[in-house]
PDB file of C-alpha atoms in Angstrom:
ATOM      1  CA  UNK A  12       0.000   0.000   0.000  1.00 34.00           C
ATOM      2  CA  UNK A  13       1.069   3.556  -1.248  1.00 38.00           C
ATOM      3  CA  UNK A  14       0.040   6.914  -0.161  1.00 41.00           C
ATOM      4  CA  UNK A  15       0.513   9.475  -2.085  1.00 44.00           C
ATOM      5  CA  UNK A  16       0.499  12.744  -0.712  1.00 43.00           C
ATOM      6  CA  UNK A  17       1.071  16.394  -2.165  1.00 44.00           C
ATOM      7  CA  UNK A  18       0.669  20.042  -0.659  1.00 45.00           C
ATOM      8  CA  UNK A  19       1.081  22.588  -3.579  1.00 46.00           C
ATOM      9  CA  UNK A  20       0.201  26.444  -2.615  1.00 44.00           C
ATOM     10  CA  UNK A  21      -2.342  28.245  -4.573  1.00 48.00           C
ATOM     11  CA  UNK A  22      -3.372  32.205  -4.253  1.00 52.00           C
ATOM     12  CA  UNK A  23      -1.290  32.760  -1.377  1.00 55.00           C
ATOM     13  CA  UNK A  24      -2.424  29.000   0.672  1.00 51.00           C
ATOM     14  CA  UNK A  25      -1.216  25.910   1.397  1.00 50.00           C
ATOM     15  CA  UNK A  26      -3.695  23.169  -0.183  1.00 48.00           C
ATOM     16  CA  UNK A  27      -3.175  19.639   1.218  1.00 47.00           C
ATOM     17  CA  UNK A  28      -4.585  17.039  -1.668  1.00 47.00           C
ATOM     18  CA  UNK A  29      -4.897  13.453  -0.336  1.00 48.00           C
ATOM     19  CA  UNK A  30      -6.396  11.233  -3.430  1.00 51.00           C
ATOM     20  CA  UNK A  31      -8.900   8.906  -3.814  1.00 54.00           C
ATOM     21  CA  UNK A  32      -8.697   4.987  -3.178  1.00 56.00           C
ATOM     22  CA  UNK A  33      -6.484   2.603  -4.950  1.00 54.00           C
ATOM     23  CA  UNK A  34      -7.715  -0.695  -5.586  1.00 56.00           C
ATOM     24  CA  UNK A  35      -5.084  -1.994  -7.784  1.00 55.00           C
ATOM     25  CA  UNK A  36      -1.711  -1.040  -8.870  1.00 56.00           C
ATOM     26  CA  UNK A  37      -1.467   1.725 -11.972  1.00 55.00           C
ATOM     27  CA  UNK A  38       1.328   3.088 -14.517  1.00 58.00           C
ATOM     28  CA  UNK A  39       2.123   6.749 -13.475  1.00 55.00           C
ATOM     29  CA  UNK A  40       3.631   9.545 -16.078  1.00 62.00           C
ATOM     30  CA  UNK A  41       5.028  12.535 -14.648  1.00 64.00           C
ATOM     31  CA  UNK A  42       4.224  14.226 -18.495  1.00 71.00           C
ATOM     32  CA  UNK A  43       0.430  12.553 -19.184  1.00 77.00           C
ATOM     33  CA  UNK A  44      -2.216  10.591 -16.899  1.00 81.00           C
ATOM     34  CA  UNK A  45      -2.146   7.060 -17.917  1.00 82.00           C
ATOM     35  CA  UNK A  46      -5.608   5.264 -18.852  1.00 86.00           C
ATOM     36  CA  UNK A  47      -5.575   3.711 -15.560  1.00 84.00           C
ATOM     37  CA  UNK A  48      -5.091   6.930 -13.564  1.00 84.00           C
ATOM     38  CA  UNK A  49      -7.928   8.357 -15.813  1.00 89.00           C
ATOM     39  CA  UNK A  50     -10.253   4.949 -15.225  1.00 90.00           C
ATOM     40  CA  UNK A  51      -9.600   4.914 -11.855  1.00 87.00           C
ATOM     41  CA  UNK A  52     -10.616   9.028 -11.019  1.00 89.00           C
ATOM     42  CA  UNK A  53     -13.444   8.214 -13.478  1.00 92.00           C
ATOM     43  CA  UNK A  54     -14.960   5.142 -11.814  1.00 91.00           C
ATOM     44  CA  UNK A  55     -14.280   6.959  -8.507  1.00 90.00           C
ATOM     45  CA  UNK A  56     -16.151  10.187  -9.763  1.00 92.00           C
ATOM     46  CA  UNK A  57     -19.316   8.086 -11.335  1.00 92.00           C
ATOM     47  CA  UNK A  58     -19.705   5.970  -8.530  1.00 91.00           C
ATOM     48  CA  UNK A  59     -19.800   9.155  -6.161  1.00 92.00           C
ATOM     49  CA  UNK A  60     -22.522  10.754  -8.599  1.00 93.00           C
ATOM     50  CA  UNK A  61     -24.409   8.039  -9.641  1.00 93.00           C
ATOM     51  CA  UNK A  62     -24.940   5.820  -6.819  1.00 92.00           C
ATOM     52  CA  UNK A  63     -26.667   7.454  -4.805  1.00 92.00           C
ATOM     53  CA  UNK A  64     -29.661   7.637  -2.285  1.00 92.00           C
ATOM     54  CA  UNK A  65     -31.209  10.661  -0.631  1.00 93.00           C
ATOM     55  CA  UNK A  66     -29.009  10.190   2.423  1.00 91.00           C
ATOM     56  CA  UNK A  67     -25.805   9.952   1.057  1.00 92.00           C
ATOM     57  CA  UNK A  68     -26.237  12.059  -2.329  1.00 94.00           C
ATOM     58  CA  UNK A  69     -24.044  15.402   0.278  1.00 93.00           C
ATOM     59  CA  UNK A  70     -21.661  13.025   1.124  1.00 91.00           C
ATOM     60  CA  UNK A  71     -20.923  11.360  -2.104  1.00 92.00           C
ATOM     61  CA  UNK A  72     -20.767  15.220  -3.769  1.00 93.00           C
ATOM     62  CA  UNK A  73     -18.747  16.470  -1.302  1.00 91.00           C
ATOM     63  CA  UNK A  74     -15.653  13.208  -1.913  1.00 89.00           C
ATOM     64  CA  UNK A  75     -16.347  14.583  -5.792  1.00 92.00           C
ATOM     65  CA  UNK A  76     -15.870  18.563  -5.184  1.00 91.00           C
ATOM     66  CA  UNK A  77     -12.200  17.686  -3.863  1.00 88.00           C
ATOM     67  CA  UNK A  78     -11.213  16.574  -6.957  1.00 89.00           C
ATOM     68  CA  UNK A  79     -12.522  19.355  -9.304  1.00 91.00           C
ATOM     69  CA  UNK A  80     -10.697  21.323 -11.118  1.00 88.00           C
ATOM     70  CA  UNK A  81     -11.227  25.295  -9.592  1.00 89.00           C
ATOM     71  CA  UNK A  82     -11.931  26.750 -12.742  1.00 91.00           C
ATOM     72  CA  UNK A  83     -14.459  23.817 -13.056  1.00 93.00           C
ATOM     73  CA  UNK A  84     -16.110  24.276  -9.582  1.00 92.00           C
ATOM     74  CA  UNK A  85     -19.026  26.584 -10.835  1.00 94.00           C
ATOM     75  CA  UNK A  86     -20.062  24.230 -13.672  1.00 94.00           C
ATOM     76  CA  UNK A  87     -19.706  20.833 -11.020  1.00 93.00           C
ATOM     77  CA  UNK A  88     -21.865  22.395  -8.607  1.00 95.00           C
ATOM     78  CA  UNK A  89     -24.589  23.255 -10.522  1.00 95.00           C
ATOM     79  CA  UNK A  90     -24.513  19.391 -12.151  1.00 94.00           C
ATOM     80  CA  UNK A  91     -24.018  18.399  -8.556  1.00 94.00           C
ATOM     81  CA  UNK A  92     -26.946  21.121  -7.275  1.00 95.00           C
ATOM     82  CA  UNK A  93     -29.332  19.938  -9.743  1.00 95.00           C
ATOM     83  CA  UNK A  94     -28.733  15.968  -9.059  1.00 93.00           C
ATOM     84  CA  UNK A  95     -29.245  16.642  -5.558  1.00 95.00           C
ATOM     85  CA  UNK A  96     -32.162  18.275  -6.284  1.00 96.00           C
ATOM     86  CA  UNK A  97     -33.976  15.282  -8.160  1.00 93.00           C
ATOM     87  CA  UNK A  98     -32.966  12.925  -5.728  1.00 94.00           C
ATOM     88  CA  UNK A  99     -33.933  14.600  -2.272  1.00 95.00           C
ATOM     89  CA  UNK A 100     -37.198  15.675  -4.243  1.00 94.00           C
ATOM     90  CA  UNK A 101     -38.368  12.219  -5.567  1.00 92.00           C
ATOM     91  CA  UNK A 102     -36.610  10.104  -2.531  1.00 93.00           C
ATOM     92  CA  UNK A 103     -34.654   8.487  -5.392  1.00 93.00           C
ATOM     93  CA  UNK A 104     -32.017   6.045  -4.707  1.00 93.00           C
ATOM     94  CA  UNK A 105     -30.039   4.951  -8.274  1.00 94.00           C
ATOM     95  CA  UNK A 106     -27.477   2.057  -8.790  1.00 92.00           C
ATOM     96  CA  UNK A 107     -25.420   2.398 -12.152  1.00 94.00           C
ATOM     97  CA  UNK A 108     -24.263  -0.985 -13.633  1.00 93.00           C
ATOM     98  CA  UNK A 109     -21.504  -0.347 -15.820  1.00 93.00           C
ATOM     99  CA  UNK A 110     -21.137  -2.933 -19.341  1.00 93.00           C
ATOM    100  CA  UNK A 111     -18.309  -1.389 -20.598  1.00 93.00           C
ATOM    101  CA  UNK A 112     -16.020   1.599 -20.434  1.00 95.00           C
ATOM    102  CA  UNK A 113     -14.161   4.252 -23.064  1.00 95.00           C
ATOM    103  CA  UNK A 114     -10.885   6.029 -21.756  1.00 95.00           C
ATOM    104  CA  UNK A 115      -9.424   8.893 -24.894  1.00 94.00           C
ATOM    105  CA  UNK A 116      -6.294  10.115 -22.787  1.00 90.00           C
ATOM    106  CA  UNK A 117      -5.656  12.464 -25.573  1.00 90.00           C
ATOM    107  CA  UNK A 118      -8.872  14.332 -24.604  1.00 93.00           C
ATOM    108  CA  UNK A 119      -8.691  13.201 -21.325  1.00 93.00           C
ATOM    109  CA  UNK A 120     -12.384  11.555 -21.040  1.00 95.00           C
ATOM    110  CA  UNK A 121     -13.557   8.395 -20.035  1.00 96.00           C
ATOM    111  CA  UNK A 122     -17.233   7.205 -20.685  1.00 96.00           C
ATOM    112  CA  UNK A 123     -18.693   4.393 -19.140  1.00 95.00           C
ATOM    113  CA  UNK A 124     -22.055   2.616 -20.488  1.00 95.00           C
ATOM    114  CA  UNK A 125     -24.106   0.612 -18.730  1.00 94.00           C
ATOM    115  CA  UNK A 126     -27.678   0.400 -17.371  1.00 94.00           C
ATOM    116  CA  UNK A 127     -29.306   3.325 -14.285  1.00 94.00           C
ATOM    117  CA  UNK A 128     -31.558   1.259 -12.292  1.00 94.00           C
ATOM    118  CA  UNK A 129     -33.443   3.414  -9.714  1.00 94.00           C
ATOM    119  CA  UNK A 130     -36.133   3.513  -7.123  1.00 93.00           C
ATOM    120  CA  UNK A 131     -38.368   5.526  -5.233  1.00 93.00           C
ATOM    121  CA  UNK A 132     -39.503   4.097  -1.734  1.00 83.00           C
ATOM    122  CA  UNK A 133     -39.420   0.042  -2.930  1.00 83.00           C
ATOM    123  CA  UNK A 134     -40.829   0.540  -5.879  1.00 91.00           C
ATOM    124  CA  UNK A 135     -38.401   0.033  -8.897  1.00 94.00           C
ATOM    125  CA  UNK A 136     -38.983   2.334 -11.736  1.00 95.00           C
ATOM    126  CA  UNK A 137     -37.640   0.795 -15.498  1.00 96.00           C
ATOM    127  CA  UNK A 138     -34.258  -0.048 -15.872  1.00 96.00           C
ATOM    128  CA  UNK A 139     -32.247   2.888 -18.350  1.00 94.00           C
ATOM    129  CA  UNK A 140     -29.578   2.209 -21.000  1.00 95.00           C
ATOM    130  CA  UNK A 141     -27.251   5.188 -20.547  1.00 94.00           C
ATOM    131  CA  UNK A 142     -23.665   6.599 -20.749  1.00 95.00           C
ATOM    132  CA  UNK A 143     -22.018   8.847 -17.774  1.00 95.00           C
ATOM    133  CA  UNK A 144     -18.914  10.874 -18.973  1.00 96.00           C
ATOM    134  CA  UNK A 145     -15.868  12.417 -17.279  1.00 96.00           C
ATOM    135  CA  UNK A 146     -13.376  15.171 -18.599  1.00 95.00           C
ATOM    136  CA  UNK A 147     -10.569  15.930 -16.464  1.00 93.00           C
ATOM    137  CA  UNK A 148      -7.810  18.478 -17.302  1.00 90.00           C
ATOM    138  CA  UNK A 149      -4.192  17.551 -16.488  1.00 84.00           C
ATOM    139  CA  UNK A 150      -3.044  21.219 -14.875  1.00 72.00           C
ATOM    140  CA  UNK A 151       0.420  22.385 -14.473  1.00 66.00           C
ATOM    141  CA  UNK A 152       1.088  20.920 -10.785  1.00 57.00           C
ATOM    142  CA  UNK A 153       0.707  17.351 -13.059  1.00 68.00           C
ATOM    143  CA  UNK A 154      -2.477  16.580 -11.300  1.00 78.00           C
ATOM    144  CA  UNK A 155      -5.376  14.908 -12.748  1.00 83.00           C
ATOM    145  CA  UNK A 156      -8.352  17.243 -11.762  1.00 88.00           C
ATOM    146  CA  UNK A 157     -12.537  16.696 -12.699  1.00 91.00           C
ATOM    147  CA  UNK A 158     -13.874  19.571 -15.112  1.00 93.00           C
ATOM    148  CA  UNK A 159     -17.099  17.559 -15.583  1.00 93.00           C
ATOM    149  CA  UNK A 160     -19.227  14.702 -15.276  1.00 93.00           C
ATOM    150  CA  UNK A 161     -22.503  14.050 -16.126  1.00 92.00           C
ATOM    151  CA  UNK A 162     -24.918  11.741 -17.666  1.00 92.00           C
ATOM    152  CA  UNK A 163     -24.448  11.907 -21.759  1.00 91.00           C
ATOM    153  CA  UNK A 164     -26.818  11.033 -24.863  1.00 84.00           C
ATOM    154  CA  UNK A 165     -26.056   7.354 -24.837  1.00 79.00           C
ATOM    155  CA  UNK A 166     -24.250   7.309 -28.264  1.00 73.00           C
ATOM    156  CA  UNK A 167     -21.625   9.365 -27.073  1.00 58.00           C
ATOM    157  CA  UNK A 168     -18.450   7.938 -27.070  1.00 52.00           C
ATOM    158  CA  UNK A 169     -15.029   9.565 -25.460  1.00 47.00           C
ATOM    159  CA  UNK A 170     -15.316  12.545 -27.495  1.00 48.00           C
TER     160      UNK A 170
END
């Protein structure tokens, strides 16, 4: 087991970034994220916004907001806002079962496919083919940092 553990200092404060959790070993580049750094943000990212009930959706956005990019914060929290928002409303709980998965490392993206089951009380509502995207921008400190993710028209691929 490896921790990795950077403080970089950013408009005049220290910022302390501890990352997410490994689960297997991955190829790291000092110039580009490899497609198993970008996989492994990604599928840390989607599960975060995706699976989800009402009583965990703050929690789950709050792991993800660590990780975005701070030009990107705006844009995350309104995706985040209005999740939140259709989950607390409707008492929805969702489960995302990923088939397969897309990683471009040239424009840093990975798209995952799979089906969004969900449910409101016990009562199931019908299963949804659909794709969930991440973009990520590789800044100059060399870290890997969210600029987006969101659900995507399910033809999308990593573009």
């Amino acid at each position: 087991t490896m921790l990795v553990y950077k403080e970089v200092f950013i408009d005049d404060q220290w910022i302390s970034l501890v990352p997410y959790q490994l689960d297997e070993p991955m190829r790291l580049s000092k110039n580009n994220p490899s497609n198993d750094q970008l996989y492994s943000l990604a599928w840390f990212v989607a599960s975060n916004m995706v699976n989800v009930t009402p009583s965990s959706v703050d929690f789950n956005q709050k792991m993800v907001l660590r990780y975005v990019s701070p030009e990107d914060n705006g844009n995350m929290e309104k995706i985040m806002a209005e999740n939140k928002e259709l989950i607390t409303k409707n008492s929805l709980s969702q489960l995302f079962e990923v088939r397969d998965y897309l990683v471009n490392p040239q424009n840093l993206t990975v798209v995952f496919h799979g089906t969004l089951r969900s449910w409101v009380s016990n009562q199931e509502l019908p299963k949804k083919e659909t794709a969930y995207k991440v973009v990520f921008r590789f800044d100059d400190a060399k870290q890997l940092r969210i600029r987006m993710a969101k659900e995507v028209p399910l033809k999308e691929k990593t573009s």
